[in-house]
Tab-separated table of C-alpha atoms in Angstrom:
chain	number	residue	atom	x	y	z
A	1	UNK	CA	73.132	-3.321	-114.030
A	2	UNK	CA	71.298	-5.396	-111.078
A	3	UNK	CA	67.996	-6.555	-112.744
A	4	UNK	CA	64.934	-5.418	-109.838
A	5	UNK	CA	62.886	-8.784	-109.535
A	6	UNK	CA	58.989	-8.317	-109.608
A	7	UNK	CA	57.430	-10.819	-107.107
A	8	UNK	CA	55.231	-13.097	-109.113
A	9	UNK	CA	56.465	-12.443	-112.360
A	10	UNK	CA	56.895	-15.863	-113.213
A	11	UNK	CA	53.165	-16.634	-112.861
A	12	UNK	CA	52.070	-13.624	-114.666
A	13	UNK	CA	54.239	-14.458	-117.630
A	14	UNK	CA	53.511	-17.877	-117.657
A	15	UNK	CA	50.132	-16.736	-117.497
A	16	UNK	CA	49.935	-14.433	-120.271
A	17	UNK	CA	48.215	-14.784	-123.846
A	18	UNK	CA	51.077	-13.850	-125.651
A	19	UNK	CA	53.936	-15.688	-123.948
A	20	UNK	CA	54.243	-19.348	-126.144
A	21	UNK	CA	54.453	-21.955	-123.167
A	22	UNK	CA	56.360	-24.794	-124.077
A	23	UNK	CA	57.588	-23.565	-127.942
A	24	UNK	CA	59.639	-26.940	-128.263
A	25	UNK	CA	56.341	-28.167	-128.545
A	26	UNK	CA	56.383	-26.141	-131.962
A	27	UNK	CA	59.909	-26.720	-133.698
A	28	UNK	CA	59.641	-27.327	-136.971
A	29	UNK	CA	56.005	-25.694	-136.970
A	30	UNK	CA	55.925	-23.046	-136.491
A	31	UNK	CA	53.636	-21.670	-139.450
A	32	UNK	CA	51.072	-23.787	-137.886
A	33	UNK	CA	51.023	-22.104	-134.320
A	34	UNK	CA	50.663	-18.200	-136.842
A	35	UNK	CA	48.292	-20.173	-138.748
A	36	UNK	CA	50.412	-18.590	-142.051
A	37	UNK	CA	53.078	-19.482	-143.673
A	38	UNK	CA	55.902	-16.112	-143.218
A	39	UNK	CA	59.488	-15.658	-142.775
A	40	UNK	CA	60.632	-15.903	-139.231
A	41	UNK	CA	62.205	-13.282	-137.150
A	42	UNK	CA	63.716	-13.548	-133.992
A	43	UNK	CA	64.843	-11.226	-131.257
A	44	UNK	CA	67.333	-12.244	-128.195
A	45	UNK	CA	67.194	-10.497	-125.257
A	46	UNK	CA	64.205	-8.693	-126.555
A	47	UNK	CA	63.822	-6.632	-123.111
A	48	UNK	CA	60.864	-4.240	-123.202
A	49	UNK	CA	59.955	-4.930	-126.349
A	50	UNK	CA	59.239	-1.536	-127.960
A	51	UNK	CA	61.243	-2.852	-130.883
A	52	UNK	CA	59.418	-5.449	-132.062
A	53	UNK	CA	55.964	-4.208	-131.174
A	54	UNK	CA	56.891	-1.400	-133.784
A	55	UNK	CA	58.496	-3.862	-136.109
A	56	UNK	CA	55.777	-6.481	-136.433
A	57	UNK	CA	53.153	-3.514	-136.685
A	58	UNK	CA	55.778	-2.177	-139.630
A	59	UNK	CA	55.977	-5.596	-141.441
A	60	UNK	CA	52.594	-7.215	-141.148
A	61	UNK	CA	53.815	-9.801	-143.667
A	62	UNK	CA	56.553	-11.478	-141.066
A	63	UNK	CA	56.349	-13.392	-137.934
A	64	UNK	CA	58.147	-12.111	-134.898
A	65	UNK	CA	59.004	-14.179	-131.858
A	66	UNK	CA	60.711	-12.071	-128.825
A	67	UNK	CA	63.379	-14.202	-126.498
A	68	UNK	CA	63.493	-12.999	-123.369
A	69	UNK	CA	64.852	-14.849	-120.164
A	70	UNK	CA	64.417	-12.987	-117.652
A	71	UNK	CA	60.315	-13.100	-115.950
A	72	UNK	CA	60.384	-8.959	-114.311
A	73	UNK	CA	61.555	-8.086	-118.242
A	74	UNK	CA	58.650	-9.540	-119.755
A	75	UNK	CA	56.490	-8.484	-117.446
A	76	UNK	CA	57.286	-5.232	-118.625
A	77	UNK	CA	57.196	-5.885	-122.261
A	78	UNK	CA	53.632	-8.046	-121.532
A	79	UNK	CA	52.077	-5.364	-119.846
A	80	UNK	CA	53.279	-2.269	-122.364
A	81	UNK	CA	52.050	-4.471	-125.778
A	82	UNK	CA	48.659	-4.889	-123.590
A	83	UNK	CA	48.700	-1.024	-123.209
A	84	UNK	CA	49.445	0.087	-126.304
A	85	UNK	CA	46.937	-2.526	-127.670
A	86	UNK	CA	43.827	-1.142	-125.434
A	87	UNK	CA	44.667	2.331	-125.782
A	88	UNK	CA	44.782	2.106	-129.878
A	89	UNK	CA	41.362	-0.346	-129.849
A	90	UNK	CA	43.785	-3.084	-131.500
A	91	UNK	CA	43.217	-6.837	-131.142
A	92	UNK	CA	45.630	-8.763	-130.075
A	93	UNK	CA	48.792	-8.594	-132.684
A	94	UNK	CA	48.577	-11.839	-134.289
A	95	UNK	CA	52.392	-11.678	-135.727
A	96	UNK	CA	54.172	-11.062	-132.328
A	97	UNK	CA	54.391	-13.670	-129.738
A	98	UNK	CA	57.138	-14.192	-126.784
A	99	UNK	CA	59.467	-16.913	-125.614
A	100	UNK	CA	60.150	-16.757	-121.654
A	101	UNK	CA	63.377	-19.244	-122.199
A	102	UNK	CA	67.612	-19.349	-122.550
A	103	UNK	CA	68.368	-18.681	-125.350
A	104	UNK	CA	70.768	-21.648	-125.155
A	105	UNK	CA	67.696	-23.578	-126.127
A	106	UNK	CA	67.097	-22.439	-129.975
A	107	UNK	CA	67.991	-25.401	-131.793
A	108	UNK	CA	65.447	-27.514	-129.031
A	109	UNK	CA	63.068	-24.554	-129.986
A	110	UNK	CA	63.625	-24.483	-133.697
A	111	UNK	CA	64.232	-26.752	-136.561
A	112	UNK	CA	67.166	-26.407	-138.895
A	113	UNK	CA	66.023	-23.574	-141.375
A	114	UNK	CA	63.234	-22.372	-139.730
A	115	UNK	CA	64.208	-18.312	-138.838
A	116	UNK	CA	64.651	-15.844	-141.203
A	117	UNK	CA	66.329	-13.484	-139.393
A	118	UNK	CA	67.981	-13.026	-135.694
A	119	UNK	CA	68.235	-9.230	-134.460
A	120	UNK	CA	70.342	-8.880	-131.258
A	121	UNK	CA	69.905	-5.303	-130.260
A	122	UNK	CA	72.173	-3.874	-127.039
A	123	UNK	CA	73.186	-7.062	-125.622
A	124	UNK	CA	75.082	-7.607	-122.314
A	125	UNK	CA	78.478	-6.900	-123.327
A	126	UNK	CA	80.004	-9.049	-120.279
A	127	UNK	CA	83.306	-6.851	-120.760
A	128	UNK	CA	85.707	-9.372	-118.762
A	129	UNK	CA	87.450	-11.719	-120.683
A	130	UNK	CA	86.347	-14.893	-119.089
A	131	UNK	CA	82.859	-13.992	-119.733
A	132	UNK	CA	83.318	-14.008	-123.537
A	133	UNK	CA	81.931	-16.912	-124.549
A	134	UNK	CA	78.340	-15.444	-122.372
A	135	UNK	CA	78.384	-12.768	-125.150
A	136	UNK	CA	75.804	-13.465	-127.659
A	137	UNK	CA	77.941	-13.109	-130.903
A	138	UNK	CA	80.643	-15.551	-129.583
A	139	UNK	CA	81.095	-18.541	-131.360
A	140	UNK	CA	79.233	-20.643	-129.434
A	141	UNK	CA	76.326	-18.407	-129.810
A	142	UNK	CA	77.091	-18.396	-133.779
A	143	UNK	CA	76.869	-21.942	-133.609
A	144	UNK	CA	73.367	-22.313	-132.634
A	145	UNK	CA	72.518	-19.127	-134.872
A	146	UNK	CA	73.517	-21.285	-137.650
A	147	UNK	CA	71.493	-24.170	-136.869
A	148	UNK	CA	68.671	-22.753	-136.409
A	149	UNK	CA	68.366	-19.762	-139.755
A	150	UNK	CA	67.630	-20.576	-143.084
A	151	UNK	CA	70.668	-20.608	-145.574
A	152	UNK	CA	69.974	-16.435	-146.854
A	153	UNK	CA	69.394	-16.242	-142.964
A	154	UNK	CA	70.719	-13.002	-141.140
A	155	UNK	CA	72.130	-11.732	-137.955
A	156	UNK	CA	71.528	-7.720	-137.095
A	157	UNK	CA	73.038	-6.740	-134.140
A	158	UNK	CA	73.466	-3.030	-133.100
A	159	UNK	CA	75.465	-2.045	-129.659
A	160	UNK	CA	76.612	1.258	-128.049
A	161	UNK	CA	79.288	-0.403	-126.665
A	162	UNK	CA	82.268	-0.112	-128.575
A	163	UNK	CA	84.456	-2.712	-127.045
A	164	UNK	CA	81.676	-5.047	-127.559
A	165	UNK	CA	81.173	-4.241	-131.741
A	166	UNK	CA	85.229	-4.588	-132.184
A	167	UNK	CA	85.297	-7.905	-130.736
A	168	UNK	CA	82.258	-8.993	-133.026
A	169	UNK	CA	83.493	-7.727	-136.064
A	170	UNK	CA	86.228	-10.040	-135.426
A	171	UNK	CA	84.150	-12.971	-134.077
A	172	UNK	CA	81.934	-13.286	-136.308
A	173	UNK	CA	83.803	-13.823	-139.608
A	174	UNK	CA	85.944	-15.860	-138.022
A	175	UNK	CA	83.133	-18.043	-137.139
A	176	UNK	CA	82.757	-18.233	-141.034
A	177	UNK	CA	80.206	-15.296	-141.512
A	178	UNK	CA	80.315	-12.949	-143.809
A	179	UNK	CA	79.542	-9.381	-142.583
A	180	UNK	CA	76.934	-7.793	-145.016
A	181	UNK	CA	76.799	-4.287	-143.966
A	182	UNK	CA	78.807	-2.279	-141.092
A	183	UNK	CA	78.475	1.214	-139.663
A	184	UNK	CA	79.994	2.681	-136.201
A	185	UNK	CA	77.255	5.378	-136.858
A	186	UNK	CA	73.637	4.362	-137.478
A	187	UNK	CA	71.844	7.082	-137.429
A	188	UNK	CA	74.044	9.055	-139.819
A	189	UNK	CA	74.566	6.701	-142.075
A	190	UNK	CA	70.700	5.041	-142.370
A	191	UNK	CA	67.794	7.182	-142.409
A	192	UNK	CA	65.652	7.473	-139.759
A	193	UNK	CA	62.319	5.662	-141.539
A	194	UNK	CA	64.343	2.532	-141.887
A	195	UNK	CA	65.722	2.485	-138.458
A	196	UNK	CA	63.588	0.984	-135.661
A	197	UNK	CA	64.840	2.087	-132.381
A	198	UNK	CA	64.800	0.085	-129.003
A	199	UNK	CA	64.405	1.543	-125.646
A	200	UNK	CA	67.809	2.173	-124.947
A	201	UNK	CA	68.714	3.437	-128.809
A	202	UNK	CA	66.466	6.186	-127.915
A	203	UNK	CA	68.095	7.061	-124.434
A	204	UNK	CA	71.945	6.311	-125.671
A	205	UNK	CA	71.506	8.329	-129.038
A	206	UNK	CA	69.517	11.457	-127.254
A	207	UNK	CA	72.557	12.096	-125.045
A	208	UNK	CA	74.741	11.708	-128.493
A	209	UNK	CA	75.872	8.466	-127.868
A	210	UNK	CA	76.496	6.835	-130.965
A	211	UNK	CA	75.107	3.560	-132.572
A	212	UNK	CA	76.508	0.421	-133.810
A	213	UNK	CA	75.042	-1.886	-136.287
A	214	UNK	CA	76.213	-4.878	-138.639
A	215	UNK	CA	74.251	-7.216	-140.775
A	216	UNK	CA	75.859	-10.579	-141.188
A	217	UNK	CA	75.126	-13.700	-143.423
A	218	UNK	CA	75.872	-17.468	-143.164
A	219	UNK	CA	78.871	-17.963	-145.898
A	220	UNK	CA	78.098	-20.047	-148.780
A	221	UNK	CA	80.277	-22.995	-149.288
């Protein structure tokens, strides 16, 4: 799907409060930017956001950065947190910031260790073969996962396409992971509570579409 490009979008996000300008800036730091020491999370391709704005309000205890590279996308997610924030009388969430970059860049981002977890939720699923390696559970996406999450580190990714979960659930151990926990059918098979849903989980399972998820783990040598 064509992505609609919102003139000035770069300037707004650059602009914003809650987008981290420069995060190489913080590698290896950054407890210091949260001002607390917590475990990590990251999300890649975080589009609108709605899942970690109810994650981090969930789990208080964590810090939660949001990768997202395209500018219109954030803009979006930006200007929904901002909303939800004024129309609950919240301050500013102090556990959820956002990263306006490639996500190429992690290990120039982060130090080795330094994120807990990595949630990929509905990728692009860049269905033609020569596009593999864009997917974000290829191996040369694994790679930087690696060197960038602590060793207990973990990988959730859920899809609705299932082309796209197949080809992981090879790809991934044979990048030397070790897949954790796998269902073709989220919703039945976790209960709601424990489930946050994105955007487009809430679209895709309303019309009965269902949900992928697996958890994976770096393998211990």
């Amino acid at each position: 799907m064509r992505l609609r490009h919102i003139p000035g979008s770069e300037d707004f996000v650059r602009e914003a409060a809650s987008v981290v300008n420069a995060p190489e800036q913080y590698r290896g730091n950054w407890s210091t930017f949260f001002r607390k020491e917590a475990p990590l999370a990251l999300e890649i391709g975080m589009g609108k956001g709605r899942f970690l704005r109810e994650l981090s309000a969930r789990e208080p205890e964590r810090n939660f950065l949001g990768l997202e590279r395209y500018a219109s996308v954030l803009q979006k997610a930006i200007e929904r947190k901002e909303r939800e924030e004024r129309e609950q009388g919240k301050r500013e969430r102090e556990n959820l910031y956002f990263l306006w970059e490639d996500a190429k860049r992690l290990t120039e981002i982060f130090a080795p260790g330094e994120v807990a977890r990595i949630y990929l939720n509905f990728s692009d699923p860049w269905p033609k073969a020569g596009h593999a390696m864009r997917r974000l559970t290829s191996s040369e996406f694994l790679k930087l996962y690696d060197a960038v999450l602590a060793p207990e580190g973990e990988i959730w990714f859920k899809t609705d396409n299932d082309g796209l979960f197949e080809w992981s659930l090879e790809e991934i151990p044979a990048a030397g992971w070790v897949l954790q926990d796998v269902t073709r059918d989220l919703h039945r098979d976790v209960p709601a509570e424990e489930n946050v849903m994105t955007e487009y989980e809430e679209k895709f399972s309303a019309r009965g579409q269902k949900i992928s998820r697996l958890i994976a783990t770096r393998k211990k040598c």
